[in-house]
Structures are given as structure tokens and as C-alpha cells.
Amino acid sequence: MSEAAIQIDGLGKKGGGRTRGRVAMMMGVFVVVYGVMGGRIVQIAMQEGEITGSIPRAAQMARPDILDRNGQVLATDIRTASLFAEPHRIGDPDEVVERLRTVLPDLSYESTRRRLTSSAKYIRLRRDLTPRQQSAIHDLGLAGIKFEPEKKRFYPGGATAAHVLGLTSADGRGIAGLEKWLDASGLEQLRAAGLAKAESLEPVRTSIDLRVQHVLRDALDHAMERYSCIGAAGVVLDALTGEIVALSSLPDYDLNDPHDQQAPDRLNRMTSGVYEMGSSFKALTLAMALDSGIVHMGSIVDASQKLRVGRFAIGDFHGKYRPLTLPEVFIFSSNIGTAKLADQLGIDHHRAFLEKMGVMDKMDLEIPEVGKPQYPNEWKRINSLTIAFGHGLSTTPLQTATAAAALMNGGRLLQPTFKRRSIDEALGEAKQVIKPETSANMRYLFRLNVEKGSGRRAEVPGYNVGGKTGTAEKVVNGRYSKTKRYNDFLAAFPMDNPRYIVFVTLDEPKAPPEGGGVTAGSNAAPTVADIILRSAPLLGVQPEFGPENEAVLAAD
């Protein structure tokens, strides 16, 4: 190779390096230039979107209708409009504000004028205009004022099923109740993909019966007023499928105007509140004892003296202070007798049974508002004795109702649900927790308690109601109050083949205006009777009248 060739080759290598450097530099320049151009295009598009009034796509996404079990609409999207302004097109801001206030008198003058004189390209002045308001503002002919179509979630029943349905945010996302569950069940992914279009979303049918839901809420509202309660809650649960037919908690809020939704007393007491259940918990203790075989329906329990454990003494509210048969322990609601039954089985057996019945773990439910049961970390003998009659363990009322369904339906524990579910589907998911014969004995005890015990005022002629009262003293400043109570009544009907559980809780009920007792038999039990009387025909439960019922009707 010649020296010239070597020089040329060397020159070529150096020149190639400079060429690649220039190419890389030019590519970098192109990237920067096109990046700036792309950013400017996006900015212009966004400004154009503001100028033309484009709403973010998320706000335009549809939500499926929510229906009750009979196809009645519980929640739906409706078309509405928002009022927007383009400040750079506003001529006289003072005049515009004055004229807008002729239609929207609550529009703030100072705030609106300040926003109309800002440098913003596009501002929203008001959401959810009525058609009349939109028409009136349109007729004003104001430059720089325009409307944009939007979707608004509408609940035809207002507050009727507030705690079940939940809420959506301003941009249409579920933030509570079934609305939040819908998002978590795939709707949010559809929204993200831009596929949440009204025509592609199938309605969601729930287990709720809107007619029964109305009855339940109305009965609770009446009880709140009659007994001057600070709160009330109730559920109607299908014992054979686990379907929640109706669920209500008061005070509630209007879903179409939920300004007070965050108030502390607006919690869902049926699913997120945890309480001591009082004597209704005795049903679980007796079922445990019967199912274990340590006692039978003819067994005698000595309740002649208070049960003393250290410095504690367990007595009876309406004590007979004599040996009691097992049915008498139930209908006289004996703390002594119930505690002795739990004591015979021991702490480990007692705790395992309650865990099996589903009252100690956080419940799995479609709605997110679910409370976590509370109980002692270390169970001592005294804990087991008091929990046996409903003190010392707090759980949600819905969990108690679910456990009661297992006591009534042949011993099968079913997870409660707001989804439609057939009996066959439910059986496929059921867990056998007690023997069928134990369930039969519990049905007998429930019915006996309404016929002869504390549940007499829950009787509804023709519907063969059974149940158990519960009156628990509330804990105030670490001590049980003698004046503030949490009352409940746990019922099932018809007792020859129980299909429905009705559970009502009243928070701090007082004596009615005409006077009377303040225990659950005086207020929660008649509230349940009202619910059953009005809802049973809607549920297709036919009354059966024997001679004794006909005599009662004739007397009425």
C-alpha cells in the first residue's frame, strides 16, 4: 500500500467520524425540533379543546344501569349540561355576570367576575344545569358563554337504597357502595380503554327488591321517630340463597344531593358498624351446645344462682333463679344458663364455633363499606362466658343475620351477596356448619320465643314468625351504660320452612310517647313485625291461617 493510499485511508477514517458526529447531531436536532413541535401541537389541541369545549373523555364515559331484581331502575345515566365561559371572548364581564345571575341567582358575583377576567382559556361556571336553565341562558345570547353536554348519575329512588348503591364522583367514577364495586369489577378498565359506551354496557341486575327496600326503610324511619333513636338499620336476607333482598341504615342521605354523606352518623350500620349483639347472640350459643351433643332439648340447666367468676357475677335480667329446661334458657333469655352452656364446651371450642359461623372475620361483600369484628386477643374464661350472651365481641349486624340464616336453613352458611343467585348456585357455595337436626331444633326455639317468650310483639298472624330479642348496654367511656342501649330483633319466617331472615337494630331507643318498655321486645320486635306484615305478600309468602289466627283476626 502506498503512502498516499495510507494517507487517504487515514483521512477517510477521520472524515467518517466527523460525518457520523454530524449525523448524530442533526438527528438530535430533529428530535428536539419535533419534540417541541409535538408538544406545541398537543398544547394547541388542548387549547383548541378548551376553546371548542371538549370535555375530558373520562367525564363522557357511561356507566351501566343498576336494576333491582325485578328490573326496576336503581341508578342510571342522564344527559345534562355544564355552563362554560371563554374569558378572552367576554366583552363586559360585569354585564355577563349580572345577566347570568338572572337565571342563576346563587352565582357568586365577585368570584365569577374574577374568573371571567382571568387569563384562562376556558372555565366551568356551573355543572348540572336543568333544561330550563340552559334554555334561559341560551336565550340571553351572551358571547363567550357556551354549554357542553355531560353525563350525570341519577338515582330515581333518592335515598331509598343509599348505602347499597353508593356514589360516583364528579367525573363519573364509583367512590362508594355498588358503584365502586362496578369500577373494580371491570368498568374502570373499560373506561381506560375508551370502551365504556352506553350502547355496549349491559344493565347490572341486583338482588335488591325495590318494593321491599322501600318497606324496610319506611319501617325504620317510623321506628326512629317513634322511639327517638339516634340510628336504625335493617336487612331482609334470603336464607336459602344468601341474597340481600333489602338493606337500609338510617340516617342516610339523598344520592342526588349527597351533601351530608360524610357526616359521622351516615355510616352503613348494617355492614360497617360493629356492635355487641346482646341476647340475639344466645342463639349461636344454644346452637353450639346442641350441635356438640353435650345437651339436648330436654336437658336441664341450673340457673338458680348467679354465676360468679372472680369479682364478676353473671345474673339474669328477668331471672327465674331456678333450674331451666333448654327451651326456657332461650325464651327467658337466661345469661346464667347460656354462659354455663359455653363453659361446658370450653374456650377453644367456643371460639372455633364462632369463627366457623363467620362472625369473627371481616365479611366478604360487594360493597367496600365493611367493618372488622372486634374481640379479645386473649380469650379468658370470663370472656367466653360473657360472649356467650352477647357481650365482649362486636360484629356487624349483617354477619349476625347471615349466621342466623345458617341456623334456620338446615345448617348451611352462605356468603351474603347483592348479586342474583339461585338456590342451586347457593348450595354449590354453601358450607355445612351445623347438623340439620340442630337447625330443626333452633327453628323450634325461635318459634317458641315468639309464641311464649320475649318476641311476642313480633308475631304476625298467618306468617309463623320466630325470633330472638337482643338488648345490649352501650359502652360509654369504657363502662357499660345503664341508660343507653343497642336493641335488636333477629327473626325468620315462615318457621315451617324459613325463607327470609329479618334483622333490625335500633340505636339508643327511648320509650314511645304513650310510655312502655325500652327493651328490644318493646321496640325492635314490633318494628320487625311491621316489616314482615308489609313485605311478605311482596315476596310471595302466602299467609296460612289456623283456628287460633282466625280468632285473633276476629278480635282485631
Tab-separated table of C-alpha atoms in Angstrom, residues 162-514:
chain	number	residue	atom	x	y	z
A	162	ALA	CA	-78.359	4.984	49.539
A	163	HIS	CA	-75.970	2.700	51.409
A	164	VAL	CA	-76.379	-0.095	48.883
A	165	LEU	CA	-75.833	1.902	45.699
A	166	GLY	CA	-73.169	4.294	46.942
A	167	LEU	CA	-71.950	7.278	44.944
A	168	THR	CA	-69.962	8.422	41.933
A	169	SER	CA	-67.520	11.299	41.754
A	170	ALA	CA	-67.935	14.348	39.526
A	171	ASP	CA	-66.024	12.582	36.755
A	172	GLY	CA	-68.274	9.530	36.932
A	173	ARG	CA	-66.127	7.118	38.946
A	174	GLY	CA	-67.588	4.959	41.699
A	175	ILE	CA	-66.496	6.026	45.170
A	176	ALA	CA	-68.821	4.003	47.435
A	177	GLY	CA	-71.273	1.130	47.510
A	178	LEU	CA	-72.109	-0.914	44.425
A	179	GLU	CA	-70.921	1.946	42.236
A	180	LYS	CA	-67.367	1.439	43.489
A	181	TRP	CA	-67.706	-2.320	43.118
A	182	LEU	CA	-68.681	-1.860	39.460
A	183	ASP	CA	-65.453	0.013	38.767
A	184	ALA	CA	-63.392	-2.670	40.483
A	185	SER	CA	-65.225	-5.375	38.521
A	186	GLY	CA	-64.000	-4.186	35.127
A	187	LEU	CA	-65.712	-0.888	34.392
A	188	GLU	CA	-62.586	1.119	35.161
A	189	GLN	CA	-60.618	-0.917	32.615
A	190	LEU	CA	-63.302	-0.298	30.011
A	191	ARG	CA	-63.150	3.414	30.744
A	192	ALA	CA	-59.375	3.442	30.385
A	193	ALA	CA	-59.701	1.735	27.009
A	194	GLY	CA	-62.420	4.141	25.905
A	195	LEU	CA	-64.942	1.311	25.619
A	196	ALA	CA	-67.397	2.376	28.315
A	197	LYS	CA	-70.100	3.399	25.870
A	198	ALA	CA	-73.763	3.323	26.799
A	199	GLU	CA	-74.689	1.020	23.950
A	200	SER	CA	-72.088	-1.567	24.974
A	201	LEU	CA	-72.865	-1.781	28.700
A	202	GLU	CA	-75.371	-4.339	29.900
A	203	PRO	CA	-77.524	-3.345	32.906
A	204	VAL	CA	-76.476	-4.863	36.215
A	205	ARG	CA	-79.334	-6.641	37.967
A	206	THR	CA	-79.017	-6.907	41.746
A	207	SER	CA	-80.695	-8.991	44.436
A	208	ILE	CA	-82.470	-5.926	45.852
A	209	ASP	CA	-86.275	-5.809	45.662
A	210	LEU	CA	-87.086	-2.108	45.451
A	211	ARG	CA	-90.557	-2.646	46.918
A	212	VAL	CA	-89.210	-4.411	49.998
A	213	GLN	CA	-86.383	-1.885	50.209
A	214	HIS	CA	-88.977	0.874	50.477
A	215	VAL	CA	-90.914	-1.025	53.153
A	216	LEU	CA	-87.765	-1.631	55.193
A	217	ARG	CA	-86.586	1.960	55.072
A	218	ASP	CA	-90.059	3.293	55.860
A	219	ALA	CA	-90.427	0.989	58.878
A	220	LEU	CA	-87.003	2.017	60.184
A	221	ASP	CA	-87.851	5.678	59.684
A	222	HIS	CA	-91.067	5.198	61.646
A	223	ALA	CA	-89.140	3.436	64.440
A	224	MET	CA	-86.565	6.240	64.536
A	225	GLU	CA	-89.333	8.753	65.119
A	226	ARG	CA	-91.492	6.673	67.457
A	227	TYR	CA	-88.651	5.570	69.731
A	228	SER	CA	-86.450	8.669	69.345
A	229	CYS	CA	-83.461	6.609	68.155
A	230	ILE	CA	-80.178	8.118	67.031
A	231	GLY	CA	-79.881	5.411	64.384
A	232	ALA	CA	-81.509	2.306	62.951
A	233	ALA	CA	-80.630	-0.394	60.472
A	234	GLY	CA	-82.219	-3.481	58.992
A	235	VAL	CA	-81.843	-6.251	56.443
A	236	VAL	CA	-84.083	-8.749	54.697
A	237	LEU	CA	-81.950	-11.746	53.735
A	238	ASP	CA	-82.915	-14.818	51.714
A	239	ALA	CA	-81.940	-17.737	53.966
A	240	LEU	CA	-81.763	-20.200	51.057
A	241	THR	CA	-79.663	-18.166	48.613
A	242	GLY	CA	-77.829	-15.579	50.712
A	243	GLU	CA	-79.302	-12.794	48.545
A	244	ILE	CA	-79.770	-9.453	50.257
A	245	VAL	CA	-83.315	-8.513	49.339
A	246	ALA	CA	-83.275	-5.188	51.195
A	247	LEU	CA	-80.756	-3.336	53.354
A	248	SER	CA	-81.085	0.072	54.938
A	249	SER	CA	-79.311	2.196	57.521
A	250	LEU	CA	-80.581	5.477	58.966
A	251	PRO	CA	-79.790	8.315	58.976
A	252	ASP	CA	-78.964	8.150	55.285
A	253	TYR	CA	-78.695	10.748	52.506
A	254	ASP	CA	-80.182	11.649	49.136
A	255	LEU	CA	-77.944	10.179	46.458
A	256	ASN	CA	-78.906	13.009	44.115
A	257	ASP	CA	-77.801	15.619	46.673
A	258	PRO	CA	-75.274	13.881	48.939
A	259	HIS	CA	-74.015	16.973	50.733
A	260	ASP	CA	-74.196	15.256	54.153
A	261	GLN	CA	-72.878	11.863	53.066
A	262	GLN	CA	-69.674	12.243	55.102
A	263	ALA	CA	-71.438	13.013	58.391
A	264	PRO	CA	-70.359	10.513	61.100
A	265	ASP	CA	-73.899	9.254	61.701
A	266	ARG	CA	-74.344	8.409	57.993
A	267	LEU	CA	-72.268	5.250	58.206
A	268	ASN	CA	-73.759	1.972	56.997
A	269	ARG	CA	-74.639	0.498	60.402
A	270	MET	CA	-75.621	-2.836	58.915
A	271	THR	CA	-72.277	-3.623	57.244
A	272	SER	CA	-69.616	-1.229	58.541
A	273	GLY	CA	-70.760	-0.662	62.120
A	274	VAL	CA	-69.593	-3.258	64.657
A	275	TYR	CA	-71.630	-3.746	67.814
A	276	GLU	CA	-72.225	-6.143	70.641
A	277	MET	CA	-75.345	-8.031	69.631
A	278	GLY	CA	-76.681	-8.707	73.107
A	279	SER	CA	-79.039	-11.619	73.671
A	280	SER	CA	-79.616	-12.386	69.998
A	281	PHE	CA	-76.127	-13.931	70.193
A	282	LYS	CA	-77.554	-16.552	72.560
A	283	ALA	CA	-78.990	-18.284	69.510
A	284	LEU	CA	-75.434	-19.119	68.429
A	285	THR	CA	-74.510	-20.390	71.892
A	286	LEU	CA	-77.501	-22.711	72.112
A	287	ALA	CA	-76.897	-23.958	68.570
A	288	MET	CA	-73.276	-24.677	69.515
A	289	ALA	CA	-74.307	-26.617	72.611
A	290	LEU	CA	-76.974	-28.633	70.786
A	291	ASP	CA	-74.712	-29.359	67.844
A	292	SER	CA	-71.930	-30.592	70.143
A	293	GLY	CA	-74.219	-33.158	71.765
A	294	ILE	CA	-73.477	-32.084	75.340
A	295	VAL	CA	-77.158	-31.161	75.755
A	296	HIS	CA	-80.448	-31.968	74.099
A	297	MET	CA	-83.848	-30.277	74.042
A	298	GLY	CA	-84.840	-31.991	77.293
A	299	SER	CA	-81.701	-31.011	79.206
A	300	ILE	CA	-81.880	-29.013	82.440
A	301	VAL	CA	-79.515	-26.135	83.180
A	302	ASP	CA	-79.206	-24.913	86.756
A	303	ALA	CA	-79.807	-21.146	86.754
A	304	SER	CA	-80.835	-20.923	90.377
A	305	GLN	CA	-77.869	-18.773	91.404
A	306	LYS	CA	-75.668	-16.111	89.866
A	307	LEU	CA	-72.559	-17.423	88.174
A	308	ARG	CA	-69.506	-15.974	89.893
A	309	VAL	CA	-66.065	-15.734	88.294
A	310	GLY	CA	-63.557	-13.899	90.452
A	311	ARG	CA	-65.009	-10.464	91.155
A	312	PHE	CA	-67.613	-10.819	88.405
A	313	ALA	CA	-71.151	-12.090	88.916
A	314	ILE	CA	-73.391	-13.045	85.991
A	315	GLY	CA	-77.127	-12.725	86.652
A	316	ASP	CA	-80.385	-12.680	84.684
A	317	PHE	CA	-82.394	-9.579	83.758
A	318	HIS	CA	-85.727	-11.319	84.284
A	319	GLY	CA	-84.292	-14.139	86.342
A	320	LYS	CA	-86.340	-17.160	87.365
A	321	TYR	CA	-83.452	-18.338	89.532
A	322	ARG	CA	-84.347	-21.983	89.273
A	323	PRO	CA	-83.335	-24.914	87.088
A	324	LEU	CA	-84.387	-24.246	83.473
A	325	THR	CA	-85.068	-26.511	80.557
A	326	LEU	CA	-83.084	-25.727	77.439
A	327	PRO	CA	-86.102	-24.055	75.756
A	328	GLU	CA	-86.614	-21.981	78.914
A	329	VAL	CA	-82.989	-20.823	78.805
A	330	PHE	CA	-83.804	-19.429	75.346
A	331	ILE	CA	-87.258	-17.913	75.880
A	332	PHE	CA	-86.353	-16.436	79.288
A	333	SER	CA	-83.053	-15.241	77.760
A	334	SER	CA	-81.029	-16.541	80.686
A	335	ASN	CA	-77.484	-15.169	80.878
A	336	ILE	CA	-76.654	-17.714	83.554
A	337	GLY	CA	-77.912	-20.682	81.558
A	338	THR	CA	-76.278	-19.555	78.325
A	339	ALA	CA	-72.939	-18.861	79.994
A	340	LYS	CA	-72.969	-22.298	81.631
A	341	LEU	CA	-73.519	-23.955	78.234
A	342	ALA	CA	-70.486	-22.188	76.795
A	343	ASP	CA	-68.490	-23.027	79.908
A	344	GLN	CA	-69.138	-26.734	79.454
A	345	LEU	CA	-67.617	-26.640	75.975
A	346	GLY	CA	-64.598	-24.552	76.864
A	347	ILE	CA	-62.874	-21.528	75.364
A	348	ASP	CA	-61.275	-23.212	72.357
A	349	HIS	CA	-64.480	-24.892	71.206
A	350	HIS	CA	-66.464	-21.683	71.690
A	351	ARG	CA	-64.055	-19.552	69.681
A	352	ALA	CA	-63.756	-22.135	66.902
A	353	PHE	CA	-67.526	-22.326	66.596
A	354	LEU	CA	-67.933	-18.556	66.246
A	355	GLU	CA	-65.162	-18.493	63.658
A	356	LYS	CA	-66.957	-21.240	61.750
A	357	MET	CA	-70.183	-19.228	61.858
A	358	GLY	CA	-68.461	-16.267	60.189
A	359	VAL	CA	-68.913	-13.615	62.883
A	360	MET	CA	-65.224	-13.084	63.703
A	361	ASP	CA	-63.637	-12.351	60.334
A	362	LYS	CA	-64.152	-9.358	58.094
A	363	MET	CA	-67.000	-10.132	55.753
A	364	ASP	CA	-66.509	-10.547	52.015
A	365	LEU	CA	-69.145	-8.384	50.320
A	366	GLU	CA	-69.556	-6.476	47.069
A	367	ILE	CA	-69.737	-3.072	48.739
A	368	PRO	CA	-66.483	-1.820	50.307
A	369	GLU	CA	-68.059	-0.415	53.481
A	370	VAL	CA	-67.448	-3.434	55.706
A	371	GLY	CA	-66.419	-3.360	59.352
A	372	LYS	CA	-63.974	-5.684	61.075
A	373	PRO	CA	-65.247	-7.602	64.124
A	374	GLN	CA	-63.586	-6.869	67.455
A	375	TYR	CA	-62.889	-9.348	70.231
A	376	PRO	CA	-60.261	-10.017	72.904
A	377	ASN	CA	-56.826	-11.035	71.669
A	378	GLU	CA	-56.612	-13.434	74.564
A	379	TRP	CA	-59.825	-15.206	75.468
A	380	LYS	CA	-60.125	-15.951	79.147
A	381	ARG	CA	-62.919	-17.836	80.801
A	382	ILE	CA	-64.769	-14.630	81.678
A	383	ASN	CA	-64.594	-13.529	78.030
A	384	SER	CA	-66.131	-16.767	76.846
A	385	LEU	CA	-68.919	-16.564	79.439
A	386	THR	CA	-69.940	-13.007	78.519
A	387	ILE	CA	-69.586	-13.513	74.756
A	388	ALA	CA	-71.995	-16.443	75.154
A	389	PHE	CA	-74.808	-13.978	75.911
A	390	GLY	CA	-73.654	-11.223	73.545
A	391	HIS	CA	-71.192	-9.050	75.456
A	392	GLY	CA	-67.477	-8.788	74.743
A	393	LEU	CA	-67.498	-9.482	70.987
A	394	SER	CA	-68.580	-6.884	68.435
A	395	THR	CA	-69.532	-7.825	64.913
A	396	THR	CA	-71.610	-6.368	62.097
A	397	PRO	CA	-75.376	-6.901	62.148
A	398	LEU	CA	-75.245	-8.428	58.663
A	399	GLN	CA	-72.841	-11.113	59.881
A	400	THR	CA	-75.231	-11.969	62.700
A	401	ALA	CA	-78.112	-12.211	60.223
A	402	THR	CA	-76.001	-14.431	57.955
A	403	ALA	CA	-75.162	-16.771	60.835
A	404	ALA	CA	-78.856	-16.889	61.756
A	405	ALA	CA	-79.701	-17.935	58.199
A	406	ALA	CA	-77.484	-20.992	58.704
A	407	LEU	CA	-79.342	-21.791	61.937
A	408	MET	CA	-82.610	-21.730	60.020
A	409	ASN	CA	-81.855	-23.270	56.607
A	410	GLY	CA	-80.597	-26.688	57.635
A	411	GLY	CA	-77.150	-25.611	58.783
A	412	ARG	CA	-75.642	-24.164	55.575
A	413	LEU	CA	-73.599	-20.968	55.841
A	414	LEU	CA	-73.896	-18.757	52.761
A	415	GLN	CA	-71.929	-15.622	51.992
A	416	PRO	CA	-74.393	-12.725	51.686
A	417	THR	CA	-74.490	-11.093	48.278
A	418	PHE	CA	-76.072	-8.261	46.310
A	419	LYS	CA	-75.884	-10.400	43.160
A	420	ARG	CA	-78.698	-12.609	41.902
A	421	ARG	CA	-78.151	-16.237	42.879
A	422	SER	CA	-80.365	-19.311	42.545
A	423	ILE	CA	-80.810	-21.890	45.294
A	424	ASP	CA	-78.778	-24.407	43.295
A	425	GLU	CA	-75.950	-21.902	42.841
A	426	ALA	CA	-76.048	-21.091	46.539
A	427	LEU	CA	-75.920	-24.757	47.524
A	428	GLY	CA	-72.800	-25.163	45.417
A	429	GLU	CA	-71.052	-22.493	47.526
A	430	ALA	CA	-72.584	-23.346	50.920
A	431	LYS	CA	-70.613	-24.604	53.884
A	432	GLN	CA	-72.313	-27.021	56.296
A	433	VAL	CA	-71.657	-25.571	59.761
A	434	ILE	CA	-74.243	-27.320	61.962
A	435	LYS	CA	-76.266	-30.521	61.679
A	436	PRO	CA	-79.710	-30.400	60.053
A	437	GLU	CA	-81.283	-31.649	63.297
A	438	THR	CA	-79.652	-28.775	65.191
A	439	SER	CA	-81.208	-26.383	62.691
A	440	ALA	CA	-84.606	-28.009	63.217
A	441	ASN	CA	-84.272	-27.515	66.986
A	442	MET	CA	-83.313	-23.866	66.519
A	443	ARG	CA	-86.371	-23.298	64.349
A	444	TYR	CA	-88.493	-24.701	67.165
A	445	LEU	CA	-86.836	-22.394	69.714
A	446	PHE	CA	-87.242	-19.324	67.506
A	447	ARG	CA	-90.933	-20.005	67.056
A	448	LEU	CA	-91.427	-20.768	70.750
A	449	ASN	CA	-89.853	-17.454	71.711
A	450	VAL	CA	-92.389	-15.515	69.642
A	451	GLU	CA	-95.268	-17.611	70.957
A	452	LYS	CA	-94.318	-17.504	74.643
A	453	GLY	CA	-91.110	-15.525	75.170
A	454	SER	CA	-89.652	-12.058	74.676
A	455	GLY	CA	-90.546	-11.952	70.978
A	456	ARG	CA	-94.341	-11.888	71.319
A	457	ARG	CA	-94.658	-8.460	69.718
A	458	ALA	CA	-93.017	-9.751	66.543
A	459	GLU	CA	-95.954	-12.048	65.838
A	460	VAL	CA	-97.717	-11.526	62.510
A	461	PRO	CA	-100.858	-13.655	62.171
A	462	GLY	CA	-100.567	-16.083	59.280
A	463	TYR	CA	-96.814	-15.799	58.800
A	464	ASN	CA	-95.489	-18.081	61.545
A	465	VAL	CA	-92.696	-15.765	62.747
A	466	GLY	CA	-89.845	-16.846	65.000
A	467	GLY	CA	-87.059	-14.822	66.533
A	468	LYS	CA	-84.815	-13.668	69.353
A	469	THR	CA	-84.511	-10.322	71.109
A	470	GLY	CA	-81.223	-8.648	71.895
A	471	THR	CA	-80.691	-5.729	74.276
A	472	ALA	CA	-77.084	-4.669	74.797
A	473	GLU	CA	-75.907	-1.858	77.037
A	474	LYS	CA	-73.661	0.512	75.105
A	475	VAL	CA	-70.114	1.133	76.202
A	476	VAL	CA	-69.640	4.801	77.175
A	477	ASN	CA	-66.226	5.975	78.412
A	478	GLY	CA	-65.120	2.392	78.905
A	479	ARG	CA	-68.117	1.373	81.024
A	480	TYR	CA	-71.493	-0.145	80.232
A	481	SER	CA	-74.223	2.492	80.335
A	482	LYS	CA	-77.460	1.824	82.197
A	483	THR	CA	-79.406	4.294	80.045
A	484	LYS	CA	-78.061	3.856	76.504
A	485	ARG	CA	-78.890	0.622	74.707
A	486	TYR	CA	-78.431	-1.063	71.405
A	487	ASN	CA	-81.554	-3.140	70.724
A	488	ASP	CA	-82.128	-5.711	68.014
A	489	PHE	CA	-84.523	-8.401	66.935
A	490	LEU	CA	-83.431	-11.378	64.847
A	491	ALA	CA	-86.368	-13.004	63.058
A	492	ALA	CA	-87.148	-15.670	60.486
A	493	PHE	CA	-90.323	-16.593	58.628
A	494	PRO	CA	-92.254	-18.723	57.839
A	495	MET	CA	-90.932	-21.068	60.524
A	496	ASP	CA	-92.206	-24.301	58.978
A	497	ASN	CA	-89.673	-23.693	56.182
A	498	PRO	CA	-87.806	-20.420	56.829
A	499	ARG	CA	-87.070	-18.470	53.694
A	500	TYR	CA	-86.294	-14.995	54.982
A	501	ILE	CA	-84.269	-13.522	57.821
A	502	VAL	CA	-85.264	-10.061	59.051
A	503	PHE	CA	-82.849	-8.336	61.397
A	504	VAL	CA	-83.465	-4.871	62.838
A	505	THR	CA	-81.219	-2.847	65.116
A	506	LEU	CA	-82.164	0.351	66.967
A	507	ASP	CA	-79.530	2.645	68.433
A	508	GLU	CA	-80.485	4.223	71.782
A	509	PRO	CA	-84.246	3.778	71.543
A	510	LYS	CA	-86.441	5.513	74.130
A	511	ALA	CA	-89.900	4.687	75.403
A	512	PRO	CA	-92.669	5.729	72.965
A	513	PRO	CA	-94.771	8.826	73.752
A	514	GLU	CA	-97.536	6.774	75.379
